CSV table of N, CA and C in Angstrom, one decimal:
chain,number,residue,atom,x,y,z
A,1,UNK,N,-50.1,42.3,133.6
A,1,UNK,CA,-49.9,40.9,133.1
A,1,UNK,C,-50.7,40.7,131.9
A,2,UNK,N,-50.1,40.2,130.9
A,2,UNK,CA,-50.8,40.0,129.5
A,2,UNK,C,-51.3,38.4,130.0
A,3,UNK,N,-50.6,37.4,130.4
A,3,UNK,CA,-51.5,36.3,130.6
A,3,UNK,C,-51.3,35.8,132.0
A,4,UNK,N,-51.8,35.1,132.3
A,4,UNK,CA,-52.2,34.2,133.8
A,4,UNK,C,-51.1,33.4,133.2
A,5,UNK,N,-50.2,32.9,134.3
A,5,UNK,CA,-49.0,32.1,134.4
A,5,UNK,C,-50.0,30.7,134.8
A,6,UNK,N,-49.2,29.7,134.3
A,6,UNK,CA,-49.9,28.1,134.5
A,6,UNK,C,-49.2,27.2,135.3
A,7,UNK,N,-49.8,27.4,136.6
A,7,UNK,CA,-48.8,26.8,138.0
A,7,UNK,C,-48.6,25.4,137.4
A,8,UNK,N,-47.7,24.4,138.4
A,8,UNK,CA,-47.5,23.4,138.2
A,8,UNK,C,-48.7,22.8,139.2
A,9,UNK,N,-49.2,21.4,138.9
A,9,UNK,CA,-49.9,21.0,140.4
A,9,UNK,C,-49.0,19.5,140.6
A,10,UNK,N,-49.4,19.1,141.8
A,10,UNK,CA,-48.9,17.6,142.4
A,10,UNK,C,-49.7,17.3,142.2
A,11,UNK,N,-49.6,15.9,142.3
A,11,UNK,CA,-51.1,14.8,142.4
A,11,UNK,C,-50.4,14.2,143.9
A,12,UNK,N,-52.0,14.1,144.7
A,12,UNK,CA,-51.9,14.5,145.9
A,12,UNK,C,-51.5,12.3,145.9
A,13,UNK,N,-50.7,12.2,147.3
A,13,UNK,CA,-49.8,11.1,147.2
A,13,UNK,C,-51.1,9.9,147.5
A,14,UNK,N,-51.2,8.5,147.1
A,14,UNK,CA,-52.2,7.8,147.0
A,14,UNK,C,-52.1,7.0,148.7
A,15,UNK,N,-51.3,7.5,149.3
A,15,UNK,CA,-51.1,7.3,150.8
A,15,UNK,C,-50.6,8.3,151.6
A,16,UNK,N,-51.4,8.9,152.1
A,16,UNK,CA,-51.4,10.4,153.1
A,16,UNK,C,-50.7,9.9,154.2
A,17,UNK,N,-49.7,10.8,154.9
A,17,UNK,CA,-49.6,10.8,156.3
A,17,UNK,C,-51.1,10.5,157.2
A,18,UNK,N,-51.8,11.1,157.1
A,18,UNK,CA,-52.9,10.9,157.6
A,18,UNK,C,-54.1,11.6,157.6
A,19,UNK,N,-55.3,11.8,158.1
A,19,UNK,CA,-56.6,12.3,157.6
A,19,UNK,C,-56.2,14.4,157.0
A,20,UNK,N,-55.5,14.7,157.9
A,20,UNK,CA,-55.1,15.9,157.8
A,20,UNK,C,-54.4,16.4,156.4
A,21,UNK,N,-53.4,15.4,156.2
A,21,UNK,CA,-52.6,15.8,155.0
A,21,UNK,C,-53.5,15.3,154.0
A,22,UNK,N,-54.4,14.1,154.0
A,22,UNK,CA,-55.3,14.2,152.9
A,22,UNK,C,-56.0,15.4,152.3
A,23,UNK,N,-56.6,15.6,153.8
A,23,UNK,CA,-57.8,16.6,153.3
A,23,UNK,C,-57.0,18.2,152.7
A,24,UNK,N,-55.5,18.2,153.3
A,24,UNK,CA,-55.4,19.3,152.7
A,24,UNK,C,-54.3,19.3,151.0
A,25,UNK,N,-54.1,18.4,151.1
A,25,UNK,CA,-53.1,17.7,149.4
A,25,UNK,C,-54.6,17.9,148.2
A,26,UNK,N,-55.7,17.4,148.8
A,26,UNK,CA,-56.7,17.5,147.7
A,26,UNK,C,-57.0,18.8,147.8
A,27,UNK,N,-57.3,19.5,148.7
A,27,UNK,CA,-57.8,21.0,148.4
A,27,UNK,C,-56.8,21.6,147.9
A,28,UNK,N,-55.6,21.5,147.9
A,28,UNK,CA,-54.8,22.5,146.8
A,28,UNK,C,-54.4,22.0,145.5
A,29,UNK,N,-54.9,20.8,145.1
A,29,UNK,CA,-55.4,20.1,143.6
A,29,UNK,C,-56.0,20.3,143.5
A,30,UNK,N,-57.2,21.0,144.3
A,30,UNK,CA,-58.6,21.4,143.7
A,30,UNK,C,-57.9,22.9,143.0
A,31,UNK,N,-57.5,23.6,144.2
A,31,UNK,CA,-57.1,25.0,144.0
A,31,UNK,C,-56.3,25.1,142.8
A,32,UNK,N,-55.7,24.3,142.7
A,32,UNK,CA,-54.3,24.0,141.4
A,32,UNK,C,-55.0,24.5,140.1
A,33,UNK,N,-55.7,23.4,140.4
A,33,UNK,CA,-56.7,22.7,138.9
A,33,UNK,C,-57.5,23.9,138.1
A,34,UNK,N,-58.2,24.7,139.7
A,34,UNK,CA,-58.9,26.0,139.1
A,34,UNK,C,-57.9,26.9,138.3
A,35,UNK,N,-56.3,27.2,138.9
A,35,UNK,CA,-55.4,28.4,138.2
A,35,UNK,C,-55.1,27.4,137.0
A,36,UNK,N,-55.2,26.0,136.8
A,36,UNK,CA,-54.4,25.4,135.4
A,36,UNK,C,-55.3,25.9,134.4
A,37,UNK,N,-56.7,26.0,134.9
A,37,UNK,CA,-57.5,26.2,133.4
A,37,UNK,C,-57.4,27.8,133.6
A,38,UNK,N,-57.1,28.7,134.1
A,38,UNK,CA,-56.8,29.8,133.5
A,38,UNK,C,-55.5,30.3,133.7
A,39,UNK,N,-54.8,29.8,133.0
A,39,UNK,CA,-53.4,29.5,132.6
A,39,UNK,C,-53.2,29.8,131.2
A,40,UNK,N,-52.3,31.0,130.9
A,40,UNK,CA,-52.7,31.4,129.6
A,40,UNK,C,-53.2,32.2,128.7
A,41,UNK,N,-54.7,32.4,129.9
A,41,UNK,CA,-55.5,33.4,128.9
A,41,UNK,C,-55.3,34.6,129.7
A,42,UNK,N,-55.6,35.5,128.3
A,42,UNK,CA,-55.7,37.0,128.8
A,42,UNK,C,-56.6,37.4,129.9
A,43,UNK,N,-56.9,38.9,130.5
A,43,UNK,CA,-57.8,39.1,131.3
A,43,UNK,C,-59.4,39.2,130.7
A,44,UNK,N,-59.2,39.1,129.1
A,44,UNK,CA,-60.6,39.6,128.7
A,44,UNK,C,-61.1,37.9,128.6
A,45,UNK,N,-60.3,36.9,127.8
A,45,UNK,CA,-60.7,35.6,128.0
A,45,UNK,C,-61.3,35.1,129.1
A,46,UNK,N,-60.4,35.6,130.1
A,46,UNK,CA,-61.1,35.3,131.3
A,46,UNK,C,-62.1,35.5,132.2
A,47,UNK,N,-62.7,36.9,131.8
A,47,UNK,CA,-63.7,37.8,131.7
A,47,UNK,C,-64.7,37.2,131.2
A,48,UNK,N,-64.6,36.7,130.0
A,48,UNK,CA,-65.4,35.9,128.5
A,48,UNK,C,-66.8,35.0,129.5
A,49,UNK,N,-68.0,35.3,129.1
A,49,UNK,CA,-68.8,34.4,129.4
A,49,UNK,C,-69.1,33.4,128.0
A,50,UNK,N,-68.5,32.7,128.0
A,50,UNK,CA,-68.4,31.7,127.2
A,50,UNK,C,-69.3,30.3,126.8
A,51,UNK,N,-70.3,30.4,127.6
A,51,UNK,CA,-71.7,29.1,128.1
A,51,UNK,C,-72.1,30.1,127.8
A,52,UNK,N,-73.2,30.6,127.0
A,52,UNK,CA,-74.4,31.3,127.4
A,52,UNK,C,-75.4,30.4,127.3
A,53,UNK,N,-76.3,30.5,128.2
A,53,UNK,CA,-76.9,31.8,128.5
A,53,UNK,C,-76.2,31.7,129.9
A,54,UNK,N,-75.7,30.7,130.5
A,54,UNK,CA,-74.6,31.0,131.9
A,54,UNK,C,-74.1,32.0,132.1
A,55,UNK,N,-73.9,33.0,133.2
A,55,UNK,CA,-72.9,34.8,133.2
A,55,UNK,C,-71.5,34.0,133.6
A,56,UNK,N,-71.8,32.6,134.1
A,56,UNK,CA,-70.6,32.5,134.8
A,56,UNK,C,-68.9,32.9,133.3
A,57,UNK,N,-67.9,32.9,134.0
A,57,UNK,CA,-66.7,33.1,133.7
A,57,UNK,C,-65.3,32.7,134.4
A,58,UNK,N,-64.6,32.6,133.8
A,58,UNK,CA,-63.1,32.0,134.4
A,58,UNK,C,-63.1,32.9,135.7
A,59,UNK,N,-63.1,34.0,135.4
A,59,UNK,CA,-62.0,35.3,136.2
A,59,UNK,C,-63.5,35.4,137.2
A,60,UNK,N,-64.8,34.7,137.0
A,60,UNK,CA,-66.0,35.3,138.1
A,60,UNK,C,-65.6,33.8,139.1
A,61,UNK,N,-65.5,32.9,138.7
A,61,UNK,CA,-64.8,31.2,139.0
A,61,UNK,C,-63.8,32.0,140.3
A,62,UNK,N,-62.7,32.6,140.1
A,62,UNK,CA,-61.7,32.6,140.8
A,62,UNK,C,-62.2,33.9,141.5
A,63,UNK,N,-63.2,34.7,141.6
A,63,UNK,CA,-63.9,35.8,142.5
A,63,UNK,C,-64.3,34.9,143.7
A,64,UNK,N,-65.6,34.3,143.0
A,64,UNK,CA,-66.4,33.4,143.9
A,64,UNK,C,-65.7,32.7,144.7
A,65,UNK,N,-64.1,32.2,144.6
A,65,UNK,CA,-63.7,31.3,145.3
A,65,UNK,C,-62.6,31.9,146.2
A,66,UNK,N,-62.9,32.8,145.5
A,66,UNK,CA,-61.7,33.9,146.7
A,66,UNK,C,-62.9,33.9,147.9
A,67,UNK,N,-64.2,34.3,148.0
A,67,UNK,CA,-65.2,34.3,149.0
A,67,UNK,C,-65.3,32.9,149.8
A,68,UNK,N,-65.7,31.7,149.3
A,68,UNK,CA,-65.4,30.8,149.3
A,68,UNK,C,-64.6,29.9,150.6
A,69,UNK,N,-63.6,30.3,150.5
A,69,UNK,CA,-62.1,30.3,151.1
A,69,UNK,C,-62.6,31.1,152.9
A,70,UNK,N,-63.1,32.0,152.5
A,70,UNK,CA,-63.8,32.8,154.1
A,70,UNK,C,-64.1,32.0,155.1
A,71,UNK,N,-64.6,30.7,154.7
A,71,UNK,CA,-64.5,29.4,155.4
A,71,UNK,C,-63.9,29.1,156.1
A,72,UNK,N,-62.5,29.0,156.0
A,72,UNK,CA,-61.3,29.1,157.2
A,72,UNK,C,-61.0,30.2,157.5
A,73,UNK,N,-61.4,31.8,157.1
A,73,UNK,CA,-61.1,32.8,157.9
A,73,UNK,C,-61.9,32.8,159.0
A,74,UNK,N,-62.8,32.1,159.6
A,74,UNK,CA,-63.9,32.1,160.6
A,74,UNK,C,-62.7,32.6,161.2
A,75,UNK,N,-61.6,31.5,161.3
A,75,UNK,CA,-60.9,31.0,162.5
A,75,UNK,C,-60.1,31.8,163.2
A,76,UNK,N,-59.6,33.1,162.3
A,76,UNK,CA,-58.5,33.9,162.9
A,76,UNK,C,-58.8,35.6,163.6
A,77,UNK,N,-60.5,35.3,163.6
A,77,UNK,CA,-60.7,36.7,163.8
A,77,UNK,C,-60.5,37.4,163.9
A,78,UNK,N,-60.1,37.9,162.3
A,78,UNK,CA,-59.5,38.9,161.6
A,78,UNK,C,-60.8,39.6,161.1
A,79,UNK,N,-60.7,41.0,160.3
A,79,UNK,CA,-62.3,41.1,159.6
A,79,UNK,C,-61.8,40.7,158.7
A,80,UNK,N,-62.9,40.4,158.1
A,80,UNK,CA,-63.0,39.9,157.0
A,80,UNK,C,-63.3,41.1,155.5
A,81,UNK,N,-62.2,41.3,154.8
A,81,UNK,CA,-62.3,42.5,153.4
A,81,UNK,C,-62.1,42.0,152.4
A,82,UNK,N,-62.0,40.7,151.5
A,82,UNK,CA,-61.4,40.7,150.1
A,82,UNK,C,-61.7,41.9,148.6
A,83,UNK,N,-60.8,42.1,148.5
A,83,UNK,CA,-61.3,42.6,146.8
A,83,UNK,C,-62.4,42.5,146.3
A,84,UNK,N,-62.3,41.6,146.3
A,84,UNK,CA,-63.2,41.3,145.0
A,84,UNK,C,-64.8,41.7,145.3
A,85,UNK,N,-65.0,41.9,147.0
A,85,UNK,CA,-66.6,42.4,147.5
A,85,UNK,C,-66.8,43.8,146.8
A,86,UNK,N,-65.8,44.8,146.2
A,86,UNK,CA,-65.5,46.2,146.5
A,86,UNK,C,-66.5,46.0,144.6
A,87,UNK,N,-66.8,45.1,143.9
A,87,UNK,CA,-67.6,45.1,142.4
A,87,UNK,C,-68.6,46.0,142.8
A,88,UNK,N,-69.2,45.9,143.9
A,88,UNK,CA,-70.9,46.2,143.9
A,88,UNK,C,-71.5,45.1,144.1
A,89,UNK,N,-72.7,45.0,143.6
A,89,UNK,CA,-73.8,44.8,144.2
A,89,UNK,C,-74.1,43.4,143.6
A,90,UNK,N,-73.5,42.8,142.8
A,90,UNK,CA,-73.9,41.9,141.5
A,90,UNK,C,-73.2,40.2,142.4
A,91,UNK,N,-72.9,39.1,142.4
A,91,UNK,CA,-72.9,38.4,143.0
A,91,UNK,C,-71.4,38.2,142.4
A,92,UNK,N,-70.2,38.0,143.1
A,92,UNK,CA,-68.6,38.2,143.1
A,92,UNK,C,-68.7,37.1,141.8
A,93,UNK,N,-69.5,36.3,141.6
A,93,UNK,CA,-68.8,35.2,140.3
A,93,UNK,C,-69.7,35.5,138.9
A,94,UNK,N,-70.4,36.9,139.0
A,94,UNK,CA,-71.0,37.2,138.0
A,94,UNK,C,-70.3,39.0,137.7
A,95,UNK,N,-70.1,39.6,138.0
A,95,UNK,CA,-69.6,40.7,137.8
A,95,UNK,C,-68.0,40.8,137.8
A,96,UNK,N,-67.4,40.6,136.7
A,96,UNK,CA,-66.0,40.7,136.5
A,96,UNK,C,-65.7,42.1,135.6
A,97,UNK,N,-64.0,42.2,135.8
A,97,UNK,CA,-63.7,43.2,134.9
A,97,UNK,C,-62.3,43.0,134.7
A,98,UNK,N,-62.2,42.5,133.2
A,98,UNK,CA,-61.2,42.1,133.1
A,98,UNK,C,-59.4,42.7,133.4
A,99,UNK,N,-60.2,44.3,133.6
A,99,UNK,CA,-58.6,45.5,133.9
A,99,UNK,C,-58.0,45.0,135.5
A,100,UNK,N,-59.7,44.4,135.8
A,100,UNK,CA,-58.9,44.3,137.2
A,100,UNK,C,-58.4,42.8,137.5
A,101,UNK,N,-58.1,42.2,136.7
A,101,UNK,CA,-58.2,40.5,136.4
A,101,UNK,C,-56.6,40.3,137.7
A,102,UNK,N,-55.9,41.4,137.2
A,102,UNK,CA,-54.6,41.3,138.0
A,102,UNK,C,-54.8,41.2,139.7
A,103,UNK,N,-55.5,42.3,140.0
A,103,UNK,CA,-55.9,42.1,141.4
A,103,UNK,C,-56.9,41.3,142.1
A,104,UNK,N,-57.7,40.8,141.1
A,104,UNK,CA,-58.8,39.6,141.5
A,104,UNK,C,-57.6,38.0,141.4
A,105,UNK,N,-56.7,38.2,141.3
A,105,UNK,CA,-55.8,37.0,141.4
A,105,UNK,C,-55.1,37.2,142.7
A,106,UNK,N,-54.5,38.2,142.8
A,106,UNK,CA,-54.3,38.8,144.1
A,106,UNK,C,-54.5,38.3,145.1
A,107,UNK,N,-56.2,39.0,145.0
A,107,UNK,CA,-57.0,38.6,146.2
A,107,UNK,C,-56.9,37.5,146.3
A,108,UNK,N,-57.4,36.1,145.4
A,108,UNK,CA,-58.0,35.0,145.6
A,108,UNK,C,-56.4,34.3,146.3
A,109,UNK,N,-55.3,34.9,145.8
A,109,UNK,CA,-54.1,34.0,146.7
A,109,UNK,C,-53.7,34.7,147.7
A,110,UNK,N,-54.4,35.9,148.1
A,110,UNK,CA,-54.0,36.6,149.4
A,110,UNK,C,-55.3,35.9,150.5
A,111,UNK,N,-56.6,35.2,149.7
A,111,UNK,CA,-57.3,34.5,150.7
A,111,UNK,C,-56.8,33.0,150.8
A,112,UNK,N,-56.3,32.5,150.0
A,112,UNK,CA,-56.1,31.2,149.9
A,112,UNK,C,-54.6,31.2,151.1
A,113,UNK,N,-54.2,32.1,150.8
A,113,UNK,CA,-53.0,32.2,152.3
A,113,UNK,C,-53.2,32.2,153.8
A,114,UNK,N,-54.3,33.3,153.9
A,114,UNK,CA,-55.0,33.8,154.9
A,114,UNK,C,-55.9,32.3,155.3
A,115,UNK,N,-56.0,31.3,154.6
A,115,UNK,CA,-57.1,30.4,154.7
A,115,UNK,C,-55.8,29.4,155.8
A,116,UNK,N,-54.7,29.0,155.0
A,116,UNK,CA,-54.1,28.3,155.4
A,116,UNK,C,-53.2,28.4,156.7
A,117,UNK,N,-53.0,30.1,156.8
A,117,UNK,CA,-53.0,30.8,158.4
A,117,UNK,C,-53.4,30.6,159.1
A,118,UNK,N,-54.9,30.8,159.4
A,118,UNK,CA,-56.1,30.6,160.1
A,118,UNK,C,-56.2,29.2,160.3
A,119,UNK,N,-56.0,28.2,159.8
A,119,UNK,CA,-56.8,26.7,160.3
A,119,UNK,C,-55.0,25.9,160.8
A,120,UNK,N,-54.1,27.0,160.2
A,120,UNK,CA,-52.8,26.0,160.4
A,120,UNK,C,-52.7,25.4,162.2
A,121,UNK,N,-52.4,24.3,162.2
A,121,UNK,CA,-52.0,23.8,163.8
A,121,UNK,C,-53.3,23.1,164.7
A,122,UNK,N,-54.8,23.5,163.8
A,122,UNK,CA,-55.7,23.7,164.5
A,122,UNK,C,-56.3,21.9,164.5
A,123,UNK,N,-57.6,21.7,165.4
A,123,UNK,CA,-57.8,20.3,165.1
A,123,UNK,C,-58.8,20.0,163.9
A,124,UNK,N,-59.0,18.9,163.0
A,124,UNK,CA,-60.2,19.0,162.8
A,124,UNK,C,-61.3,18.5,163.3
A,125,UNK,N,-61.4,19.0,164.9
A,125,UNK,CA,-62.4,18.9,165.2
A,125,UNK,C,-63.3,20.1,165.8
A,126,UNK,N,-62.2,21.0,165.3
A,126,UNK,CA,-62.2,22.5,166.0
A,126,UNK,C,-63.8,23.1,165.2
A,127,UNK,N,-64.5,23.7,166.3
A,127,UNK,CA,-65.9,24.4,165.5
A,127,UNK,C,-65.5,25.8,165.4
A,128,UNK,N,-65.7,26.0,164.0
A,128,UNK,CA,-65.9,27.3,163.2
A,128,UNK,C,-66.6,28.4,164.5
A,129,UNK,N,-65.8,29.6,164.7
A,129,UNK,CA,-66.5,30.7,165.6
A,129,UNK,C,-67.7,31.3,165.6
A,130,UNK,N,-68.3,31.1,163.8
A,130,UNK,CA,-69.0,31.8,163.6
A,130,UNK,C,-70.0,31.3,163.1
A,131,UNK,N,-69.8,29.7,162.9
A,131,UNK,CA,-71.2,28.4,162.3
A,131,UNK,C,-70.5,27.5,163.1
A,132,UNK,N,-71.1,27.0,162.9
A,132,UNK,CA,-71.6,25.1,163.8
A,132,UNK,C,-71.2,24.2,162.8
A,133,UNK,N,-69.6,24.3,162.2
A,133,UNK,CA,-69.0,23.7,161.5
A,133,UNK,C,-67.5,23.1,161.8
A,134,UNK,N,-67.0,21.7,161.9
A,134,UNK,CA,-66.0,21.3,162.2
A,134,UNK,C,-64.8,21.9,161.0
A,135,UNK,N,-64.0,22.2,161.2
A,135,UNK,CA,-62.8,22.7,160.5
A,135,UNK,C,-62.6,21.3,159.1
A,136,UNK,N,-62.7,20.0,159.7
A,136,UNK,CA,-63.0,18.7,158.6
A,136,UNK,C,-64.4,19.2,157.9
A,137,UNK,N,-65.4,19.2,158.4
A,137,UNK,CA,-66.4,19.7,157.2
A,137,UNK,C,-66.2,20.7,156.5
A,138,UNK,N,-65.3,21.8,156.7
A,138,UNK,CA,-65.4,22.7,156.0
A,138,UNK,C,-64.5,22.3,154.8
A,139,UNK,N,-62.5,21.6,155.5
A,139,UNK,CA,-62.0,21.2,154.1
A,139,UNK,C,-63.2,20.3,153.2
A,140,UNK,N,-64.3,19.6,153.3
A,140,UNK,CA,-64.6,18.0,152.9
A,140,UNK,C,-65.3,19.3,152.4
A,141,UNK,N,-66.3,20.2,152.4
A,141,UNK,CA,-67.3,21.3,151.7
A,141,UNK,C,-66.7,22.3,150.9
A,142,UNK,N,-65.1,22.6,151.1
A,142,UNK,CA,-64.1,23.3,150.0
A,142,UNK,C,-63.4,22.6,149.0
A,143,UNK,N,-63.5,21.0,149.2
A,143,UNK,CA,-63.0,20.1,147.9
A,143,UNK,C,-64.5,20.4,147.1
A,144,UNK,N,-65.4,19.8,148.1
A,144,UNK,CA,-66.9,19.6,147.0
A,144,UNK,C,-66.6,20.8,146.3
A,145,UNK,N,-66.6,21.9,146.7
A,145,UNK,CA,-67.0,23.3,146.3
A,145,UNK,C,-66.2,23.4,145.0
A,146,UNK,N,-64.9,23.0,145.2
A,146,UNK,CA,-63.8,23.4,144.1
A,146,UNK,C,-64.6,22.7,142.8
A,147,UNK,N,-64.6,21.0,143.2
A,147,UNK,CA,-64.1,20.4,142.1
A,147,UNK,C,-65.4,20.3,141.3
A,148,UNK,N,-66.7,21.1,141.6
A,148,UNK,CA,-67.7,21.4,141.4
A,148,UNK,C,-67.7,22.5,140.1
A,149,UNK,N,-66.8,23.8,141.2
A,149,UNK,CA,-66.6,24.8,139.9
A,149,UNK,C,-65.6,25.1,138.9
A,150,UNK,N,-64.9,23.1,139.3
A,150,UNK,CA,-64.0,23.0,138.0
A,150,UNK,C,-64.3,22.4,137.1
A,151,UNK,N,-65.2,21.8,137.0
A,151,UNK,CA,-66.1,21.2,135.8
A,151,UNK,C,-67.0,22.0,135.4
A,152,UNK,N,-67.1,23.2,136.1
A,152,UNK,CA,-67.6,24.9,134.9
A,152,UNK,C,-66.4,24.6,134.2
A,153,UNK,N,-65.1,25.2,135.0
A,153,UNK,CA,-63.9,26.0,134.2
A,153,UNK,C,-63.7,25.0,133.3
A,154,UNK,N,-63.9,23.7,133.0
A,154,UNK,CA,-63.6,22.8,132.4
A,154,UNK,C,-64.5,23.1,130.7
A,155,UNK,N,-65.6,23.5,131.0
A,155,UNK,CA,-66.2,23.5,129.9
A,155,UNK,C,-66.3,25.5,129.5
A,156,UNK,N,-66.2,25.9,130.8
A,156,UNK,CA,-65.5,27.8,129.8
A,156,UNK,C,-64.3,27.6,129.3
A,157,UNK,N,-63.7,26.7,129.8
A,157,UNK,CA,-61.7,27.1,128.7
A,157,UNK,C,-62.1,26.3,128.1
A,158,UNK,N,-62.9,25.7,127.4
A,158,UNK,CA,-63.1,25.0,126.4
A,158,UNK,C,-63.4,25.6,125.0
A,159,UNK,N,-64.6,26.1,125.4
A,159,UNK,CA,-65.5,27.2,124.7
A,159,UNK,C,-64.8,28.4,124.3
A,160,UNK,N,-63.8,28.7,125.2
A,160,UNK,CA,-62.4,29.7,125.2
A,160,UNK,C,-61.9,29.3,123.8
A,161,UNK,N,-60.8,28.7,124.0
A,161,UNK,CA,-59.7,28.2,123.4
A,161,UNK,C,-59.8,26.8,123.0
A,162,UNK,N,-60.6,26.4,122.8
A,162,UNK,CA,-60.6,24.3,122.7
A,162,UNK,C,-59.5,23.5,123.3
A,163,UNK,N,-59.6,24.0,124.3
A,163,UNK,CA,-58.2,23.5,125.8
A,163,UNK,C,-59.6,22.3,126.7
A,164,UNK,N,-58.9,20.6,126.3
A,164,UNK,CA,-59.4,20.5,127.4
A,164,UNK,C,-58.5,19.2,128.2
A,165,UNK,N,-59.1,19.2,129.5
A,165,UNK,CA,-59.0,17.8,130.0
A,165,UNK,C,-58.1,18.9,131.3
A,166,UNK,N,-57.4,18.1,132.3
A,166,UNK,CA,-56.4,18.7,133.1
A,166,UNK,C,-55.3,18.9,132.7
């Protein structure tokens, strides 16, 4: 793939069915938001540490949040293997390589599926198997999480390309 395709997103509806469909309409406008800003760019752009002295990067953004996402695999006790662990030793949102930019996208939508597997049907009151976490804390700690490491991506595509805003 020469560039990252630029999904469409919803804007999540200003009256939810109810606490469930909120919490999950914003987490995949978080999720959205992160593939819009790398939307476009090549794998080495996305590679690009763009902030210095920051290591962070677009393509280390969408590593880290492939891990991230593990949050709802508590639930399906599955093991747990993404890609993107297989870098070495270096921490998944600091060690990128742009050749593999294709399969670190991969991964991150083969966990973001696996995420939605695992918690589908379930309550949010349901505790995580493996922490002392309600299935609601964890969406309410994967919105923080996102929309946290989109105001990185907000200011690396910037630095990138002078692309900003949503």
């Amino acid at each position: 793939m020469s560039t990252w395709s630029t999904p469409e997103r919803v804007e999540p509806p200003n009256n939810p069915i109810d606490e469930r469909a909120a919490l999950e309409d914003r987490l995949d406008f978080q999720r959205t938001t992160l593939l819009l800003k790398c939307g476009g760019l090549t794998p080495e752009q996305l590679a690009l540490r763009s902030v210095p002295p920051s290591k962070l990067s677009l393509l280390g953004l969408v590593r880290h949040l492939s891990g991230v996402e593990a949050w709802f695999h508590e639930y399906d006790d599955k093991p747990d293997h993404l890609y993107f662990w297989d870098y070495g030793p270096g921490a998944a949102g600091v060690e990128v390589d742009p050749s593999r930019a294709d399969d670190d996208l991969a991964s991150y939508q083969a966990s973001v599926a696996r995420s939605r597997e695992a918690v589908a049907g379930l309550s949010l009151d349901a505790v995580s198997p493996g922490e002392d976490y309600t299935l609601r804390w964890i969406y309410l700690h994967l919105i923080e999480e996102y929309a946290r490491h989109n105001g990185h991506a907000d200011f690396l595509r910037e630095r990138i390309d002078g692309a900003t805003g949503e």
